[in-house]
PDB file of C-alpha atoms in Angstrom:
ATOM      1  CA  GLU A  13      44.348  -5.919 -90.000  1.00 81.00           C
ATOM      2  CA  ASP A  14      45.014  -8.015 -86.306  1.00 87.00           C
ATOM      3  CA  GLN A  15      42.330  -5.953 -83.620  1.00 92.00           C
ATOM      4  CA  VAL A  16      42.475  -6.066 -79.993  1.00 96.00           C
ATOM      5  CA  THR A  17      39.879  -4.199 -77.942  1.00 97.00           C
ATOM      6  CA  GLN A  18      40.008  -5.049 -73.814  1.00 98.00           C
ATOM      7  CA  SER A  19      37.241  -3.682 -71.468  1.00 97.00           C
ATOM      8  CA  PRO A  20      36.608  -1.825 -69.604  1.00 97.00           C
ATOM      9  CA  GLU A  21      38.848   0.669 -70.312  1.00 97.00           C
ATOM     10  CA  ALA A  22      39.326   1.157 -66.469  1.00 97.00           C
ATOM     11  CA  LEU A  23      37.874  -1.095 -62.979  1.00 98.00           C
ATOM     12  CA  ARG A  24      37.840   0.708 -59.244  1.00 98.00           C
ATOM     13  CA  LEU A  25      37.255  -2.108 -57.181  1.00 97.00           C
ATOM     14  CA  GLN A  26      37.894  -2.864 -52.508  1.00 98.00           C
ATOM     15  CA  GLU A  27      40.417  -4.909 -51.470  1.00 98.00           C
ATOM     16  CA  GLY A  28      39.569  -8.434 -51.453  1.00 97.00           C
ATOM     17  CA  GLU A  29      36.779  -7.600 -53.828  1.00 97.00           C
ATOM     18  CA  SER A  30      36.917 -10.116 -56.975  1.00 98.00           C
ATOM     19  CA  SER A  31      36.831  -9.531 -60.442  1.00 98.00           C
ATOM     20  CA  SER A  32      37.594  -9.971 -64.733  1.00 98.00           C
ATOM     21  CA  LEU A  33      38.571  -8.252 -67.679  1.00 98.00           C
ATOM     22  CA  ASN A  34      38.124  -8.656 -71.151  1.00 98.00           C
ATOM     23  CA  CYS A  35      40.394  -9.414 -74.522  1.00 98.00           C
ATOM     24  CA  SER A  36      38.475 -10.326 -77.523  1.00 97.00           C
ATOM     25  CA  TYR A  37      40.826 -10.575 -80.776  1.00 96.00           C
ATOM     26  CA  THR A  38      40.513 -10.945 -84.372  1.00 94.00           C
ATOM     27  CA  VAL A  39      44.219 -11.895 -85.940  1.00 90.00           C
ATOM     28  CA  SER A  40      45.410 -14.174 -88.598  1.00 86.00           C
ATOM     29  CA  GLY A  41      46.572 -17.254 -86.660  1.00 89.00           C
ATOM     30  CA  LEU A  42      47.001 -17.040 -82.903  1.00 90.00           C
ATOM     31  CA  ARG A  43      49.841 -18.185 -81.653  1.00 90.00           C
ATOM     32  CA  GLY A  44      49.547 -16.988 -78.242  1.00 92.00           C
ATOM     33  CA  LEU A  45      48.266 -14.430 -76.290  1.00 95.00           C
ATOM     34  CA  PHE A  46      50.390 -12.517 -74.022  1.00 95.00           C
ATOM     35  CA  TRP A  47      49.058 -10.365 -70.201  1.00 97.00           C
ATOM     36  CA  TYR A  48      51.322  -8.296 -68.933  1.00 96.00           C
ATOM     37  CA  ARG A  49      50.575  -5.312 -66.499  1.00 97.00           C
ATOM     38  CA  GLN A  50      52.595  -2.019 -66.707  1.00 97.00           C
ATOM     39  CA  ASP A  51      53.110   0.204 -64.214  1.00 96.00           C
ATOM     40  CA  PRO A  52      52.482   3.721 -64.577  1.00 91.00           C
ATOM     41  CA  GLY A  53      55.865   5.255 -66.405  1.00 87.00           C
ATOM     42  CA  LYS A  54      57.626   1.564 -66.842  1.00 91.00           C
ATOM     43  CA  GLY A  55      57.455  -1.171 -69.439  1.00 94.00           C
ATOM     44  CA  PRO A  56      55.057  -3.987 -69.359  1.00 95.00           C
ATOM     45  CA  GLU A  57      56.250  -7.161 -66.869  1.00 94.00           C
ATOM     46  CA  PHE A  58      54.927 -10.555 -68.845  1.00 92.00           C
ATOM     47  CA  LEU A  59      52.494 -12.321 -66.720  1.00 95.00           C
ATOM     48  CA  PHE A  60      51.153 -15.030 -69.129  1.00 92.00           C
ATOM     49  CA  THR A  61      51.559 -16.740 -72.420  1.00 93.00           C
ATOM     50  CA  LEU A  62      48.405 -17.956 -73.493  1.00 95.00           C
ATOM     51  CA  TYR A  63      48.673 -20.679 -76.927  1.00 93.00           C
ATOM     52  CA  SER A  64      45.065 -21.654 -77.343  1.00 93.00           C
ATOM     53  CA  ALA A  65      41.362 -22.534 -77.181  1.00 94.00           C
ATOM     54  CA  GLY A  66      41.032 -24.295 -73.117  1.00 96.00           C
ATOM     55  CA  GLU A  67      44.517 -23.087 -71.351  1.00 96.00           C
ATOM     56  CA  GLU A  68      44.380 -21.529 -67.898  1.00 97.00           C
ATOM     57  CA  LYS A  69      47.698 -19.858 -66.099  1.00 97.00           C
ATOM     58  CA  GLU A  70      48.007 -18.582 -62.934  1.00 97.00           C
ATOM     59  CA  LYS A  71      49.962 -16.347 -60.396  1.00 94.00           C
ATOM     60  CA  GLU A  72      49.546 -16.280 -56.876  1.00 95.00           C
ATOM     61  CA  ARG A  73      45.491 -13.904 -57.157  1.00 97.00           C
ATOM     62  CA  LEU A  74      45.526 -13.861 -61.489  1.00 98.00           C
ATOM     63  CA  LYS A  75      43.847 -16.722 -62.979  1.00 98.00           C
ATOM     64  CA  ALA A  76      44.042 -16.322 -67.220  1.00 98.00           C
ATOM     65  CA  THR A  77      42.109 -18.113 -69.300  1.00 98.00           C
ATOM     66  CA  LEU A  78      40.849 -18.566 -73.260  1.00 97.00           C
ATOM     67  CA  THR A  79      38.407 -18.933 -75.989  1.00 94.00           C
ATOM     68  CA  LYS A  80      38.771 -18.597 -79.559  1.00 90.00           C
ATOM     69  CA  LYS A  81      37.949 -15.150 -79.742  1.00 94.00           C
ATOM     70  CA  GLU A  82      38.826 -13.840 -76.034  1.00 97.00           C
ATOM     71  CA  SER A  83      41.102 -14.119 -73.141  1.00 98.00           C
ATOM     72  CA  PHE A  84      39.664 -13.339 -69.096  1.00 98.00           C
ATOM     73  CA  LEU A  85      42.602 -12.218 -66.373  1.00 98.00           C
ATOM     74  CA  HIS A  86      40.303 -13.126 -62.898  1.00 98.00           C
ATOM     75  CA  ILE A  87      41.415 -11.138 -60.109  1.00 98.00           C
ATOM     76  CA  THR A  88      40.806 -12.837 -56.763  1.00 98.00           C
ATOM     77  CA  ALA A  89      40.775 -11.049 -53.214  1.00 98.00           C
ATOM     78  CA  PRO A  90      42.910  -8.110 -55.054  1.00 98.00           C
ATOM     79  CA  LYS A  91      45.253  -6.380 -53.246  1.00 98.00           C
ATOM     80  CA  PRO A  92      46.215  -2.259 -53.557  1.00 97.00           C
ATOM     81  CA  GLU A  93      49.469  -4.130 -54.783  1.00 97.00           C
ATOM     82  CA  ASP A  94      47.589  -5.817 -57.672  1.00 98.00           C
ATOM     83  CA  SER A  95      46.816  -1.334 -59.292  1.00 98.00           C
ATOM     84  CA  ALA A  96      48.274  -1.584 -62.440  1.00 98.00           C
ATOM     85  CA  THR A  97      47.424  -1.492 -66.415  1.00 98.00           C
ATOM     86  CA  TYR A  98      46.710  -4.841 -67.178  1.00 98.00           C
ATOM     87  CA  LEU A  99      47.715  -4.867 -70.809  1.00 98.00           C
ATOM     88  CA  CYS A 100      46.454  -8.282 -73.336  1.00 97.00           C
ATOM     89  CA  ALA A 101      48.659  -8.750 -76.699  1.00 95.00           C
ATOM     90  CA  VAL A 102      48.386 -11.603 -79.739  1.00 94.00           C
ATOM     91  CA  GLN A 103      51.279 -13.100 -81.575  1.00 90.00           C
ATOM     92  CA  ALA A 104      49.888 -13.682 -85.339  1.00 88.00           C
ATOM     93  CA  ALA A 105      51.557 -15.934 -87.915  1.00 85.00           C
ATOM     94  CA  ASP A 106      53.826 -13.678 -88.742  1.00 81.00           C
ATOM     95  CA  TYR A 107      55.172 -13.218 -84.898  1.00 81.00           C
ATOM     96  CA  LYS A 108      54.322  -9.613 -85.159  1.00 84.00           C
ATOM     97  CA  LEU A 109      52.657  -9.011 -81.250  1.00 87.00           C
ATOM     98  CA  SER A 110      49.525  -6.470 -80.836  1.00 92.00           C
ATOM     99  CA  PHE A 111      48.353  -4.694 -78.028  1.00 95.00           C
ATOM    100  CA  GLY A 112      45.044  -3.612 -76.694  1.00 97.00           C
ATOM    101  CA  ALA A 113      44.923  -0.516 -75.191  1.00 97.00           C
ATOM    102  CA  GLY A 114      45.183  -1.469 -71.537  1.00 97.00           C
ATOM    103  CA  THR A 115      42.370  -1.554 -68.404  1.00 98.00           C
ATOM    104  CA  THR A 116      44.112   0.692 -65.584  1.00 98.00           C
ATOM    105  CA  VAL A 117      42.571  -0.837 -62.445  1.00 98.00           C
ATOM    106  CA  THR A 118      42.652   0.719 -58.884  1.00 98.00           C
ATOM    107  CA  VAL A 119      42.143  -1.468 -56.209  1.00 98.00           C
ATOM    108  CA  ARG A 120      41.560   0.335 -52.501  1.00 97.00           C
ATOM    109  CA  ALA A 121      42.495  -0.231 -49.483  1.00 96.00           C
TER     110      ALA A 121
ATOM    111  CA  ASP B  15      71.710 -10.186 -63.762  1.00 61.00           C
ATOM    112  CA  ALA B  16      70.451  -7.170 -65.681  1.00 72.00           C
ATOM    113  CA  GLY B  17      67.539  -6.461 -67.362  1.00 92.00           C
ATOM    114  CA  VAL B  18      66.966  -4.985 -70.724  1.00 96.00           C
ATOM    115  CA  THR B  19      68.119  -1.842 -70.266  1.00 97.00           C
ATOM    116  CA  GLN B  20      67.280   1.594 -72.307  1.00 98.00           C
ATOM    117  CA  SER B  21      68.989   5.359 -72.223  1.00 97.00           C
ATOM    118  CA  PRO B  22      68.073   7.441 -71.534  1.00 97.00           C
ATOM    119  CA  THR B  23      64.947   8.380 -69.546  1.00 96.00           C
ATOM    120  CA  HIS B  24      64.025  11.281 -70.461  1.00 96.00           C
ATOM    121  CA  LEU B  25      64.694  13.443 -73.724  1.00 96.00           C
ATOM    122  CA  ILE B  26      63.623  16.199 -74.269  1.00 98.00           C
ATOM    123  CA  LYS B  27      63.287  17.691 -78.324  1.00 98.00           C
ATOM    124  CA  THR B  28      62.710  20.088 -80.703  1.00 98.00           C
ATOM    125  CA  ARG B  29      60.160  19.664 -84.029  1.00 98.00           C
ATOM    126  CA  GLY B  30      62.681  18.628 -87.107  1.00 98.00           C
ATOM    127  CA  GLN B  31      65.629  17.844 -84.957  1.00 98.00           C
ATOM    128  CA  GLN B  32      66.886  14.147 -84.549  1.00 98.00           C
ATOM    129  CA  VAL B  33      67.337  11.346 -82.265  1.00 98.00           C
ATOM    130  CA  THR B  34      69.053   8.358 -81.035  1.00 98.00           C
ATOM    131  CA  LEU B  35      67.246   5.868 -78.424  1.00 98.00           C
ATOM    132  CA  ARG B  36      69.424   2.885 -76.673  1.00 98.00           C
ATOM    133  CA  CYS B  37      68.719   0.014 -75.520  1.00 98.00           C
ATOM    134  CA  SER B  38      70.610  -2.888 -73.910  1.00 98.00           C
ATOM    135  CA  PRO B  39      69.157  -6.606 -74.526  1.00 96.00           C
ATOM    136  CA  LYS B  40      68.932  -9.226 -71.485  1.00 94.00           C
ATOM    137  CA  SER B  41      71.439 -11.086 -70.739  1.00 93.00           C
ATOM    138  CA  GLY B  42      71.492 -14.562 -73.622  1.00 91.00           C
ATOM    139  CA  HIS B  43      68.967 -12.487 -75.852  1.00 93.00           C
ATOM    140  CA  ASP B  44      69.772 -12.073 -79.460  1.00 94.00           C
ATOM    141  CA  THR B  45      66.562 -10.211 -80.801  1.00 94.00           C
ATOM    142  CA  VAL B  46      65.340  -6.638 -80.075  1.00 95.00           C
ATOM    143  CA  SER B  47      61.686  -5.586 -81.071  1.00 94.00           C
ATOM    144  CA  TRP B  48      61.138  -1.067 -80.156  1.00 97.00           C
ATOM    145  CA  TYR B  49      57.807  -0.887 -79.555  1.00 97.00           C
ATOM    146  CA  GLN B  50      55.991   3.230 -79.612  1.00 98.00           C
ATOM    147  CA  GLN B  51      53.325   3.879 -76.772  1.00 97.00           C
ATOM    148  CA  ALA B  52      51.352   6.905 -76.501  1.00 95.00           C
ATOM    149  CA  LEU B  53      49.586   8.142 -73.752  1.00 92.00           C
ATOM    150  CA  GLY B  54      47.049   5.733 -72.198  1.00 90.00           C
ATOM    151  CA  GLN B  55      48.008   3.478 -75.642  1.00 93.00           C
ATOM    152  CA  GLY B  56      48.700  -0.001 -75.373  1.00 95.00           C
ATOM    153  CA  PRO B  57      53.017  -0.524 -77.517  1.00 96.00           C
ATOM    154  CA  GLN B  58      52.342  -0.118 -80.916  1.00 96.00           C
ATOM    155  CA  PHE B  59      54.948  -2.272 -83.176  1.00 94.00           C
ATOM    156  CA  ILE B  60      57.988  -0.288 -84.706  1.00 97.00           C
ATOM    157  CA  PHE B  61      60.043  -2.717 -85.723  1.00 95.00           C
ATOM    158  CA  GLN B  62      62.430  -6.045 -85.556  1.00 93.00           C
ATOM    159  CA  TYR B  63      66.008  -6.762 -85.571  1.00 95.00           C
ATOM    160  CA  TYR B  64      67.453 -10.246 -85.211  1.00 93.00           C
ATOM    161  CA  GLU B  65      71.075 -10.636 -86.763  1.00 93.00           C
ATOM    162  CA  GLU B  66      71.842  -7.431 -87.215  1.00 95.00           C
ATOM    163  CA  GLU B  67      69.023  -7.044 -89.716  1.00 95.00           C
ATOM    164  CA  GLU B  68      65.415  -5.277 -89.544  1.00 94.00           C
ATOM    165  CA  ARG B  69      63.496  -8.357 -89.402  1.00 91.00           C
ATOM    166  CA  GLN B  70      59.776  -6.991 -89.039  1.00 89.00           C
ATOM    167  CA  ARG B  71      58.042  -3.259 -89.449  1.00 93.00           C
ATOM    168  CA  GLY B  72      55.324  -1.974 -88.167  1.00 93.00           C
ATOM    169  CA  ASN B  73      53.280   0.793 -89.754  1.00 93.00           C
ATOM    170  CA  PHE B  74      55.566   3.481 -89.026  1.00 97.00           C
ATOM    171  CA  PRO B  75      57.081   6.572 -91.511  1.00 97.00           C
ATOM    172  CA  ASP B  76      61.075   5.579 -92.965  1.00 96.00           C
ATOM    173  CA  ARG B  77      61.739   8.432 -90.059  1.00 98.00           C
ATOM    174  CA  PHE B  78      61.609   6.117 -88.007  1.00 98.00           C
ATOM    175  CA  SER B  79      65.150   3.496 -88.435  1.00 97.00           C
ATOM    176  CA  GLY B  80      67.134   1.420 -85.973  1.00 97.00           C
ATOM    177  CA  HIS B  81      70.066  -0.854 -86.240  1.00 97.00           C
ATOM    178  CA  GLN B  82      71.676  -3.588 -84.111  1.00 98.00           C
ATOM    179  CA  PHE B  83      75.204  -4.158 -83.563  1.00 97.00           C
ATOM    180  CA  PRO B  84      77.509  -7.665 -82.828  1.00 97.00           C
ATOM    181  CA  ASN B  85      76.667  -7.341 -79.204  1.00 95.00           C
ATOM    182  CA  TYR B  86      72.954  -7.660 -79.267  1.00 96.00           C
ATOM    183  CA  SER B  87      72.446  -4.087 -77.685  1.00 97.00           C
ATOM    184  CA  SER B  88      70.531  -1.886 -80.356  1.00 98.00           C
ATOM    185  CA  GLU B  89      69.214   2.009 -81.529  1.00 98.00           C
ATOM    186  CA  LEU B  90      65.968   3.904 -82.988  1.00 98.00           C
ATOM    187  CA  ASN B  91      66.618   6.814 -84.498  1.00 98.00           C
ATOM    188  CA  VAL B  92      63.675   9.240 -85.394  1.00 98.00           C
ATOM    189  CA  ASN B  93      64.476  12.246 -87.534  1.00 98.00           C
ATOM    190  CA  ALA B  94      62.607  15.465 -88.901  1.00 98.00           C
ATOM    191  CA  LEU B  95      60.816  15.369 -85.196  1.00 98.00           C
ATOM    192  CA  LEU B  96      57.335  16.198 -85.533  1.00 98.00           C
ATOM    193  CA  LEU B  97      54.676  17.175 -81.910  1.00 98.00           C
ATOM    194  CA  GLY B  98      53.165  13.922 -82.621  1.00 97.00           C
ATOM    195  CA  ASP B  99      56.155  11.590 -82.210  1.00 98.00           C
ATOM    196  CA  SER B 100      56.151  11.904 -78.031  1.00 98.00           C
ATOM    197  CA  ALA B 101      55.389   9.048 -76.489  1.00 97.00           C
ATOM    198  CA  LEU B 102      56.979   6.297 -74.104  1.00 97.00           C
ATOM    199  CA  TYR B 103      59.479   4.214 -76.178  1.00 98.00           C
ATOM    200  CA  LEU B 104      59.905   0.356 -75.214  1.00 97.00           C
ATOM    201  CA  CYS B 105      62.422  -1.853 -76.127  1.00 97.00           C
ATOM    202  CA  ALA B 106      61.949  -5.162 -75.380  1.00 94.00           C
ATOM    203  CA  SER B 107      64.296  -7.824 -76.160  1.00 94.00           C
ATOM    204  CA  SER B 108      63.894 -12.134 -76.348  1.00 90.00           C
ATOM    205  CA  PHE B 109      65.808 -14.924 -77.684  1.00 89.00           C
ATOM    206  CA  GLY B 110      64.694 -15.908 -81.039  1.00 80.00           C
ATOM    207  CA  THR B 111      62.071 -13.828 -83.778  1.00 74.00           C
ATOM    208  CA  ASP B 112      58.900 -15.372 -82.103  1.00 72.00           C
ATOM    209  CA  GLY B 113      58.758 -13.218 -79.493  1.00 63.00           C
ATOM    210  CA  THR B 114      57.759 -15.474 -77.026  1.00 71.00           C
ATOM    211  CA  GLU B 115      57.595 -14.018 -73.292  1.00 79.00           C
ATOM    212  CA  ALA B 116      59.790 -10.836 -74.313  1.00 86.00           C
ATOM    213  CA  PHE B 117      61.202  -8.794 -71.664  1.00 91.00           C
ATOM    214  CA  PHE B 118      60.436  -5.011 -71.727  1.00 94.00           C
ATOM    215  CA  GLY B 119      63.038  -2.158 -70.793  1.00 96.00           C
ATOM    216  CA  GLN B 120      61.593   0.437 -68.925  1.00 95.00           C
ATOM    217  CA  GLY B 121      61.381   2.788 -72.077  1.00 97.00           C
ATOM    218  CA  THR B 122      63.108   6.567 -73.295  1.00 97.00           C
ATOM    219  CA  ARG B 123      59.955   8.798 -72.399  1.00 97.00           C
ATOM    220  CA  LEU B 124      60.144  11.393 -75.626  1.00 98.00           C
ATOM    221  CA  THR B 125      59.000  13.996 -75.421  1.00 98.00           C
ATOM    222  CA  VAL B 126      58.991  17.090 -78.681  1.00 98.00           C
ATOM    223  CA  VAL B 127      58.454  20.598 -78.524  1.00 98.00           C
TER     224      VAL B 127
END
């Protein structure tokens, strides 16, 4: 069975304090790894798709990287508006998406 | 361009009742997937519809059923509601069944009492 584990569960940062979120996975035939941002009471918002080990993608203060067993989401110099829950999902060979439980990031001004 | 829209936004039902949730996909998308998200958890895949047929299904009982219409919109039906069915139900649309860059709606918050 495909498994996605995200750590830490919660992260409290001071504005400007860079940090990383981890997503470790076991999946049968990885087709892609997805990162989403979710604000309270709303649906997930697509951030990145990574397809192969070594791939990196950036968007504003966020940078996602992928290895054969895990992915990292780096937040550089975060601002309060970066506060959200960040979800990682893997797509298996059968195209099903399996999500992790997420990391809730709180950035204090 | 309207994104994925879901209705209703909130719903309260009694145990044993039946509920229907609705989803209109993003313009140009032909595939709809449904997810259940319990509080503090990630979304769990329920099923996916493409060309009006259920193409994939997660580990959910037959009480959960769905439908896709010719205009690609979709419904999720849940029969014999249990307290444990209380959750945020999310609809995601994409072009094709490979799930690439799926766009999610705001969700329907279902509370079963």
